[in-house]
Short mmCIF file of C-alpha atoms in Angstrom, two decimals:
data_model
loop_
_atom_site.label_atom_id
_atom_site.label_comp_id
_atom_site.label_asym_id
_atom_site.label_seq_id
_atom_site.Cartn_x
_atom_site.Cartn_y
_atom_site.Cartn_z
CA MET A 1 88.66 41.91 35.56
CA ALA A 2 88.97 44.65 32.99
CA PRO A 3 85.75 46.48 32.22
CA ILE A 4 85.92 45.61 28.55
CA ARG A 5 86.16 41.92 29.29
CA LEU A 6 83.25 42.22 31.72
CA ILE A 7 81.10 43.84 29.06
CA VAL A 8 81.98 41.14 26.51
CA LEU A 9 81.10 38.44 29.04
CA VAL A 10 77.71 40.02 29.79
CA VAL A 11 76.93 40.36 26.09
CA ALA A 12 77.91 36.75 25.49
CA LEU A 13 75.68 35.57 28.33
CA LEU A 14 72.74 37.60 27.03
CA ALA A 15 73.23 36.29 23.50
CA GLY A 16 73.42 32.72 24.73
CA GLY A 17 70.27 33.14 26.78
CA ALA A 18 68.41 34.61 23.83
CA ALA A 19 69.55 31.78 21.58
CA ALA A 20 68.45 29.17 24.11
CA TYR A 21 65.08 30.88 24.50
CA LEU A 22 64.53 30.92 20.73
CA ALA A 23 65.59 27.29 20.40
CA LEU A 24 63.18 26.17 23.08
CA ASN A 25 60.28 28.06 21.49
CA LEU A 26 61.02 26.68 18.02
CA ASP A 27 61.26 23.09 19.24
CA SER A 28 58.09 23.22 21.29
CA GLY A 29 55.93 24.09 18.23
CA PRO A 30 52.58 25.83 18.49
CA ALA A 31 50.81 25.82 21.79
CA ASN A 32 48.40 22.95 22.24
CA GLU A 33 44.84 24.06 21.55
CA PRO A 34 42.08 22.83 23.83
CA ALA A 35 40.37 19.68 22.53
CA ALA A 36 37.09 20.33 20.70
CA THR A 37 33.99 19.21 22.52
CA PRO A 38 32.46 16.26 20.61
CA ALA A 39 28.98 16.86 19.16
CA PRO A 40 26.24 15.19 21.18
CA GLN A 41 24.91 11.97 19.68
CA VAL A 42 21.40 12.29 18.18
CA ALA A 43 19.10 9.55 19.41
CA MET A 44 17.61 7.64 16.44
CA ARG A 45 14.67 5.27 16.20
CA ASP A 46 13.51 3.10 13.30
CA ILE A 47 10.18 4.12 11.77
CA LEU A 48 8.22 2.69 8.85
CA VAL A 49 8.52 4.64 5.58
CA ALA A 50 7.54 4.16 1.94
CA SER A 51 10.38 2.79 -0.17
CA ALA A 52 8.79 4.13 -3.39
CA ASP A 53 6.17 6.64 -4.48
CA LEU A 54 2.81 5.09 -3.56
CA PRO A 55 -0.18 6.62 -5.38
CA GLN A 56 -3.73 6.30 -4.16
CA GLY A 57 -5.15 2.81 -4.56
CA VAL A 58 -1.81 0.96 -4.40
CA THR A 59 -1.58 -2.07 -2.12
CA LEU A 60 1.17 -2.07 0.51
CA SER A 61 3.67 -4.91 0.35
CA VAL A 62 7.06 -5.96 1.68
CA SER A 63 8.67 -4.47 -1.43
CA ASN A 64 7.34 -0.91 -0.99
CA MET A 65 7.94 -0.40 2.76
CA ARG A 66 11.12 -0.29 4.84
CA TRP A 67 12.41 0.64 8.30
CA GLN A 68 14.47 3.84 8.39
CA PRO A 69 16.37 5.55 11.25
CA TRP A 70 14.69 8.82 12.26
CA PRO A 71 15.70 11.46 14.86
CA GLU A 72 13.76 10.59 17.99
CA ASP A 73 12.96 14.24 18.72
CA SER A 74 11.27 14.56 15.30
CA ILE A 75 9.06 11.47 15.49
CA ASN A 76 5.37 12.31 15.18
CA PRO A 77 3.07 10.23 17.40
CA ALA A 78 1.32 9.03 14.22
CA PHE A 79 4.53 7.46 12.88
CA ILE A 80 4.89 3.68 13.17
CA LYS A 81 7.92 2.83 15.35
CA LYS A 82 9.66 -0.50 15.12
CA THR A 83 9.92 -0.74 18.90
CA ALA A 84 6.13 -0.49 19.20
CA ARG A 85 5.09 -2.49 16.11
CA PRO A 86 7.98 -4.71 14.98
CA ASP A 87 5.72 -6.75 12.69
CA ALA A 88 4.12 -3.72 11.00
CA ILE A 89 5.43 -4.56 7.51
CA GLU A 90 3.83 -8.00 7.59
CA LYS A 91 0.63 -6.74 9.23
CA LEU A 92 0.14 -3.88 6.75
CA SER A 93 0.87 -5.92 3.62
CA GLY A 94 -2.30 -5.98 1.55
CA VAL A 95 -3.69 -2.71 2.96
CA VAL A 96 -4.73 -0.14 0.34
CA VAL A 97 -3.26 3.38 0.24
CA ARG A 98 -6.01 5.99 0.66
CA ASN A 99 -3.79 9.09 0.21
CA GLN A 100 -0.52 8.95 -1.69
CA PHE A 101 2.90 8.60 -0.04
CA LEU A 102 6.17 9.93 -1.45
CA ASN A 103 9.35 7.87 -1.39
CA GLY A 104 10.80 8.07 2.14
CA GLU A 105 7.61 9.50 3.68
CA PRO A 106 6.61 7.94 7.02
CA ILE A 107 3.69 5.52 6.78
CA ARG A 108 0.69 6.62 8.85
CA ASP A 109 -2.47 4.69 9.59
CA GLY A 110 -4.57 7.77 8.83
CA LYS A 111 -3.58 7.60 5.15
CA LEU A 112 -4.51 3.95 4.79
CA ALA A 113 -7.89 2.41 4.01
CA THR A 114 -8.65 -0.24 6.58
CA ALA A 115 -11.35 -2.87 6.33
CA GLU A 116 -13.34 -0.97 8.95
CA SER A 117 -13.27 2.37 7.14
CA GLY A 118 -14.14 1.11 3.65
CA PHE A 119 -11.77 2.06 0.85
CA MET A 120 -14.17 3.49 -1.70
CA SER A 121 -16.15 5.60 0.75
CA ALA A 122 -12.87 6.82 2.20
CA ILE A 123 -11.51 8.21 -1.09
CA LEU A 124 -14.84 9.52 -2.40
CA PRO A 125 -15.10 13.33 -2.04
CA GLU A 126 -17.99 14.77 -0.07
CA GLY A 127 -21.17 15.10 -2.12
CA GLN A 128 -20.00 12.75 -4.87
CA ARG A 129 -21.25 9.30 -5.78
CA ALA A 130 -19.52 6.17 -7.06
CA ILE A 131 -21.24 4.28 -9.86
CA ALA A 132 -20.00 1.20 -11.72
CA VAL A 133 -20.39 0.66 -15.45
CA ARG A 134 -19.62 -2.48 -17.42
CA VAL A 135 -16.62 -2.12 -19.71
CA SER A 136 -14.49 -4.23 -22.00
CA ALA A 137 -11.17 -3.67 -23.71
CA GLU A 138 -13.06 -2.29 -26.72
CA SER A 139 -15.27 0.06 -24.70
CA ALA A 140 -12.52 1.30 -22.36
CA ALA A 141 -9.82 2.71 -24.64
CA GLY A 142 -8.31 -0.68 -25.36
CA GLY A 143 -7.96 -1.51 -21.68
CA PHE A 144 -5.74 1.49 -20.92
CA VAL A 145 -8.22 3.22 -18.61
CA LEU A 146 -6.78 3.17 -15.08
CA PRO A 147 -7.73 4.62 -11.68
CA ASN A 148 -7.45 8.43 -11.49
CA ASP A 149 -7.73 8.79 -15.27
CA ARG A 150 -10.33 11.17 -16.72
CA VAL A 151 -12.80 9.94 -19.31
CA ASP A 152 -15.79 11.00 -21.38
CA ILE A 153 -18.82 8.69 -21.28
CA LEU A 154 -20.32 7.86 -24.67
CA LEU A 155 -23.70 6.26 -25.29
CA THR A 156 -24.30 4.21 -28.43
CA SER A 157 -27.93 3.34 -29.15
CA SER A 158 -30.17 2.38 -32.07
CA GLU A 159 -32.50 4.94 -33.55
CA GLU A 160 -35.07 4.50 -36.29
CA GLY A 161 -34.87 6.72 -39.33
CA GLY A 162 -37.68 5.99 -41.75
CA GLU A 163 -37.47 2.31 -42.72
CA SER A 164 -33.97 1.76 -41.34
CA ARG A 165 -32.34 1.75 -37.97
CA SER A 166 -29.03 3.45 -37.34
CA GLN A 167 -26.50 3.41 -34.55
CA VAL A 168 -26.00 6.81 -32.96
CA THR A 169 -23.25 7.68 -30.51
CA ARG A 170 -23.28 10.80 -28.38
CA THR A 171 -21.26 12.05 -25.42
CA ILE A 172 -23.44 12.18 -22.32
CA LEU A 173 -20.84 13.15 -19.68
CA ARG A 174 -17.38 14.68 -19.87
CA ASN A 175 -14.29 14.82 -17.69
CA ILE A 176 -15.32 12.05 -15.29
CA ARG A 177 -12.78 10.66 -12.86
CA VAL A 178 -12.18 6.90 -12.74
CA LEU A 179 -12.03 5.67 -9.15
CA ALA A 180 -11.28 2.01 -9.75
CA VAL A 181 -11.18 -0.65 -12.43
CA ASP A 182 -12.20 -4.18 -11.54
CA GLN A 183 -9.90 -6.40 -13.55
CA THR A 184 -9.72 -10.06 -14.40
CA VAL A 185 -6.94 -12.04 -16.10
CA GLN A 186 -7.86 -13.94 -19.25
CA GLU A 187 -5.80 -15.84 -21.79
CA ARG A 188 -5.54 -14.49 -25.30
CA GLU A 189 -3.44 -16.36 -27.86
CA GLY A 190 -1.74 -18.24 -25.04
CA GLU A 191 -0.74 -15.08 -23.16
CA PRO A 192 -2.31 -13.75 -19.93
CA VAL A 193 -4.11 -10.45 -20.56
CA VAL A 194 -5.66 -8.14 -17.95
CA ILE A 195 -9.19 -7.18 -18.96
CA GLY A 196 -11.39 -4.68 -17.14
CA LYS A 197 -14.88 -5.87 -16.22
CA THR A 198 -16.32 -2.78 -14.54
CA ALA A 199 -15.14 0.77 -14.06
CA THR A 200 -16.21 2.72 -10.98
CA LEU A 201 -16.69 6.40 -11.74
CA GLU A 202 -16.93 9.48 -9.55
CA VAL A 203 -20.08 11.43 -10.42
CA THR A 204 -22.59 13.83 -8.94
CA PRO A 205 -26.04 12.53 -7.94
CA ARG A 206 -27.51 13.94 -11.18
CA GLU A 207 -24.80 12.32 -13.28
CA ALA A 208 -25.46 9.00 -11.57
CA GLU A 209 -29.06 9.21 -12.79
CA VAL A 210 -27.89 10.01 -16.33
CA VAL A 211 -25.52 7.04 -16.41
CA THR A 212 -28.14 4.65 -15.02
CA ALA A 213 -30.73 5.76 -17.56
CA ALA A 214 -28.27 5.60 -20.44
CA ALA A 215 -27.05 2.11 -19.54
CA SER A 216 -30.57 0.74 -20.00
CA SER A 217 -30.92 2.08 -23.55
CA GLY A 218 -27.60 1.28 -25.18
CA THR A 219 -23.93 0.60 -24.78
CA LEU A 220 -21.67 2.81 -22.71
CA SER A 221 -18.07 3.43 -23.71
CA LEU A 222 -15.27 5.34 -21.99
CA ALA A 223 -13.08 7.70 -24.01
CA LEU A 224 -9.76 8.33 -22.28
CA ARG A 225 -8.84 12.00 -21.93
CA SER A 226 -5.35 13.43 -22.13
CA MET A 227 -3.78 14.47 -18.84
CA ALA A 228 -3.17 17.88 -20.45
CA ASP A 229 -6.89 18.71 -20.59
CA ALA A 230 -8.09 16.73 -17.57
CA ASP A 231 -8.71 19.99 -15.70
CA ASP A 232 -9.90 22.02 -18.69
CA ALA A 233 -12.99 23.87 -17.47
CA ASP A 234 -14.11 24.58 -21.06
CA THR A 235 -14.66 20.89 -21.77
CA ALA A 236 -16.32 19.97 -18.47
CA ILE A 237 -20.04 19.43 -18.59
CA ASP A 238 -22.35 21.85 -16.79
CA ARG A 239 -23.14 19.81 -13.70
CA ASN A 240 -25.86 22.14 -12.44
CA ARG A 241 -28.29 21.71 -15.30
CA SER A 242 -30.83 18.98 -15.79
CA SER A 243 -30.11 16.27 -18.37
CA THR A 244 -32.36 14.25 -20.64
CA VAL A 245 -31.55 10.78 -21.95
CA LYS A 246 -33.56 8.93 -24.56
CA VAL A 247 -34.30 5.40 -23.35
CA ILE A 248 -35.41 2.83 -25.93
CA ARG A 249 -37.05 -0.34 -24.61
CA PHE A 250 -38.42 -2.90 -27.07
CA GLY A 251 -38.84 -0.22 -29.73
CA ASP A 252 -40.61 2.24 -27.45
CA GLU A 253 -38.88 5.56 -26.86
CA GLN A 254 -39.00 7.32 -23.52
CA LEU A 255 -37.27 10.53 -22.45
CA VAL A 256 -35.82 10.32 -18.96
CA LYS A 257 -35.06 13.70 -17.42
CA THR A 258 -32.88 14.14 -14.34
CA GLN A 259 -33.28 17.14 -12.09
#
């Protein structure tokens, strides 16, 4: 075979091999990548949570609690698990909230007021007292005074001035927190209306004496304060000083001083 023909044959073979190699690589596509390792499944358990914002004093019910899946590794021992207490929603219905819950927050027994603990004593701060005063729609800002509102306490009493008697109203305590309002439903013009009967107020021991003395000499009224000045220190009464209340019984005046 002539050398030139041999060279052409070798070149043709090399070209054919290269073409076949390229064709195989193009047809095979990209190399298969290793399969990704699937993420491990997170174990979930149902726990009891609030289905709405629950402020202090609200009563738990079927409508404001729900079961929600929760990562098992993040479950606090204080959380209520469905596996341990499947009837918790029914059992806790009617229980009063002692400390507020946010929507979606796990329900915990420690933030609830049980019959054994006593609701009022549970929410009352250390050193404070709870005292109840009689109220009506007229003497309680038209019935709009609600728990956790701040009020001023006004005393209206009769005073003699010469030959006539006059009604005098003065503020005896300021910036007092309302703990609870005992309400009853009455009918007015054929419609049910909620009327407050008594308001339970958070006071210091000295203020409790002032309120008790004032209630015996006149009529107490509650003036609702704006939320904007509920924490205004300039309007709060000096709770460290003694107070004097004029008590009038059957026309006789008596000054009652609290220490």
